[in-house]
Amino acid sequence: MASITLQEVEKRFGETAALRPTDLEIRDHEFLVLVGPSGSGKTTLLRLIAGLETLTGGEIYFGDQRVTDVDVGDRDIAMVFQNYGLYPHMSVFGNMAFGLRRRRMDRAAITDKVQEAARLLRIEHLLERKPRQLSGGQRQRVALGRAIVRDPAVFLLDEPLSNLDAHLRVQMRAEILKVHRAVTATAVYVTHDQVEAMTMGDRIAVMSDGVIQQVGTPDDLYDHPVNRFVAGFIGTPSMGFVECAREPGEPDLLTGTGVRLRLPAERVAALPAKAERVSVGVRPERLTPTGRGDAESASCTIEGVVEVVEPLGSEQHVLVAVGEQTVTAKGPREEHFEIGEKVVFALDPGHLHIFDAESGEALT
Amino acid sequence: MTAPALAVLALVIGYPIVRAIILSFYHYPLLSPFRNFIGAGNYQRLANDPVFWQSLVNTGIFTGASVVLGLLVGLVLALALERLQGPWRFVRGVLLTPWAMPVIVVAFLFQFMFDEQGGITDALLQRTGIVHHAIPWLTSPNWAMVAVTLANVWQQAPFFLLIFTAALGGVPNEVIEAARIDRARGWSMVARIKLPYLRSAALVGALLMIIQNFNNFPLIWAMTEGGPGYSTSTLVIYVYRLAFTSFNVGYSSAIGVVWLVLLLFIAGWFIRVLRGQNS
Amino acid sequence: MTTVTDTDTAAPARTYRTRRRLPIARAVVIVVVALFAVWTLWPLYWMLSTSLKTSREATSLTPTVWPHSLDGSHYTGLFTGSLPFTNYFVNSIFTSLVSALVAVLISTLAGYSFSRGGYRLNGALSLAVLATQMLPLVVLIAPLYLLLLKAHLLNTYLGLVIGYTSFGIPFGAWMMKGFFDGVPREIEEAARVDGYSRFGILFRVVIPLSVPGLVTTGVFVFMNTWNNLLYPLTLINSDQKQTLPPGLLQSFSGTFKTDWGGMMAASIVTSLPLVIAFFLVQRSMVRGLTAGALAGT
Ligand SMILES: Nc1ncnc2c1ncn2[C@@H]1O[C@H](COP(=O)(O)OP(=O)(O)O)[C@@H](O)[C@H]1O
Ligand SMILES: [Mg+2]
């Protein structure tokens, strides 16, 4: 019903380019998550889709209809705001019915709709209350309810969970997905929290500096980040990076302080010949400590000094200084590390992410 | 929607200003058809008009004294009453009453209390032996200015009490608590922590009151009509006299223009100070 | 550095000072408050007690602090005597109310468009408002007088209301802007998403949320017009249409000079509407007066 297509969409506020020319294709019924650090232009992009901001360039299509110049109220969208944006002077019922009244729906139908949405969100008992008499989680539900009663084609959410406590956040995450499945609208969901993005998105668009860096499924982004930014942003704890240089005369060997990586032939072939300085990323769960003896025989090793050990109950994170950089290793709690201890990790070369040291682009 | 709003403002503000500026270049008797363009004539006359200069000085004294005294009284009261709770807040409410009173009533009241024959002020001062002879509050040039200023402070101090109370309410609790942990108490709490928070309230309040007192026609007019002589004649009184007693609208407009320029400078300075401290 | 180690090793047992009460400070506060209370309340008391004295006692050359007997004849005299007090009062109420309503209506529209009109307009509005506030009424009055003269509106209620309203609008717009600025943008955007037009949003969402602001602005204009001596003094010249300030001033400086009792009774009745209105909106009044000033800079 409503796929969303952005063509060369651009937004500047005077001098600042909040969003550089962007192409994006959001499929019908999809749950797309926009994720990125604060100030990266997520809200701007969402508001452009909503029609709350006017574009400085480009076109937006819903389905095959051009909506670039269509006013917000006529775009058939619903939006959930970060601070909910509930009407303080109206009851919960009034808040949810407000948009329907505008559409001149008859009274009984409005009541039915609101009741139905309230049931789905389990807020039937709150319908007579004013927003200020509700808890944060309840307000969140009302805001969701207000959005879904309208049966919108497009469902836009701007950091809807950021004002909730951690426990409630996890719970609401599931509820939003449930609601999305129930209403089957196309949803665009903005968050700065990559865990939220990974757990909720059918696909994820990672933004930084007004540019969409990569779009893909959660696994795609995790396994094949296209640049250092995406690699570092997705996943907790973050991917660790070490700077390396290629040995002259030995094209398959990358070395740096404490780092010695011998690449298999197929990976060497993928590297451009002139890539002399590279940045190598390793996911924490791929770093397995080894004894000295095993290290001799391993083709890829990283060696460093333990700086911090973070026990987490089920596992532990070990922050290790490798030369100037710090990498994190994730492992079972049984392994014991002393602060200041020297450790060596052996690696499977298949799990290395190699990036150009200058541009940060992935090289494989 | 912005355009009509601007248009309304332009009409309401722009028209009289422009008209006043134009009038200031004319010899323009209000009631006779004989009027002519005289260029800067009104402005030249103004430079050599001792009554204008006296009125200007009077305006400065009246405004300055009223604002300074009112501000101090309001500040002290706001700090002293800050911790009133429950029904006691009623005290603050009562102390605000003068500000809500019509100016003309304040004028009547003080005229009555400062009356030389049977006024309560002189009666009390004499009965308690503070003075031996009745003070000619409204009939001597020097005392008349004191009398109108006192009446004005009585009415306006509550305004400062009001805005300082609001500003004190705006001091974040965390700051007060942090200061208490740092052992700030009593006077040092007031001077080092609270007063800085009151600065912009003081500036805004003072600016509003300066403007208001420059324009304070009813109080002085009702109490003294600017007299005796010209001793309490402020600019507003003088302009009114010129326009509606001498019917010399051109000259009165010239004074108005000068006065507007003066106030714009004061306001500009205030805004600069405010901006400076906000950033 | 040695001192640090000294205290570290040989730290004396910490003594905790209990919080000292400061009886002197407290006494000073009480005295200050009491003094100011007397300063503020005495004139009010004097007004009230004089209005309740008999004429003879009120005008006595040796004033009595406590009235010998209470007498309401000054009040009844206001409405039955030869002073056309009722007439002034009705005229004041009528013109002030109409002016307040009209000014609030226009200020609301103007204030809203300024509030949402972006940053650049803020400066323009604050400047315009400051300019009108600073513009001496007396200077405004000459052009206004000439304008109304030409339009044959001198000595009419309409002319007076035009004068009051035009003076009330700029500051009113400024106050309303301050209140509208306090309505979160998200709420309005939610209404836009719900499909409402700009006016729909204004009347169904923004205004219901700004009722305190509307009332405050209305009261502010009402207070200003109720207080206005200059406009009616110059624009109205018949006793029939005169309002309270010039009416009372002319009466009590002429025919009724030194009728102190009557003057104080008239003062109290004249004050009541204003004092009541003020206390209704006291809290939001501060916000209205200062919020705009701070935001506008
Ligand atoms: N109304 C605005 N005026 C000027 N700059 C803006 C405005 N809105 C956003 N920006 C700028 O655009 C950039 C992107 O902002 P935003 O989309 O809100 O980021 P995010 O939602 O990812 O935190 C920021 O640098 C921000 O300062
Ligand atoms: Mg954002």
Short mmCIF file of C-alpha atoms in Angstrom, two decimals, chain B residues 62-63 99 103 155-156 159 206-217 263, chain C residues 133-134 220 224 227:
data_model
loop_
_atom_site.label_atom_id
_atom_site.label_comp_id
_atom_site.label_asym_id
_atom_site.label_seq_id
_atom_site.Cartn_x
_atom_site.Cartn_y
_atom_site.Cartn_z
CA PHE B 62 11.46 60.94 39.77
CA THR B 63 12.21 57.86 37.68
CA TRP B 99 0.37 47.59 42.79
CA VAL B 103 -2.97 55.18 40.05
CA GLN B 155 2.71 51.66 44.61
CA GLN B 156 5.58 50.13 42.66
CA PHE B 159 5.81 45.00 41.52
CA ALA B 206 13.83 48.06 36.17
CA LEU B 207 13.46 48.57 32.44
CA LEU B 208 9.71 48.15 32.54
CA MET B 209 9.45 50.52 35.47
CA ILE B 210 11.75 53.13 33.96
CA ILE B 211 9.52 53.15 30.92
CA GLN B 212 6.41 53.27 33.01
CA ASN B 213 7.67 56.12 35.17
CA PHE B 214 8.78 58.15 32.21
CA ASN B 215 5.15 57.92 31.20
CA ASN B 216 3.61 58.34 34.62
CA PHE B 217 1.06 61.00 33.96
CA LEU B 263 14.38 55.92 25.94
CA GLN C 133 5.82 51.11 25.72
CA MET C 134 8.36 53.86 25.66
CA PHE C 220 -3.49 43.51 32.00
CA ASN C 224 -4.20 49.71 32.01
CA ASN C 227 -5.95 53.39 35.06
#
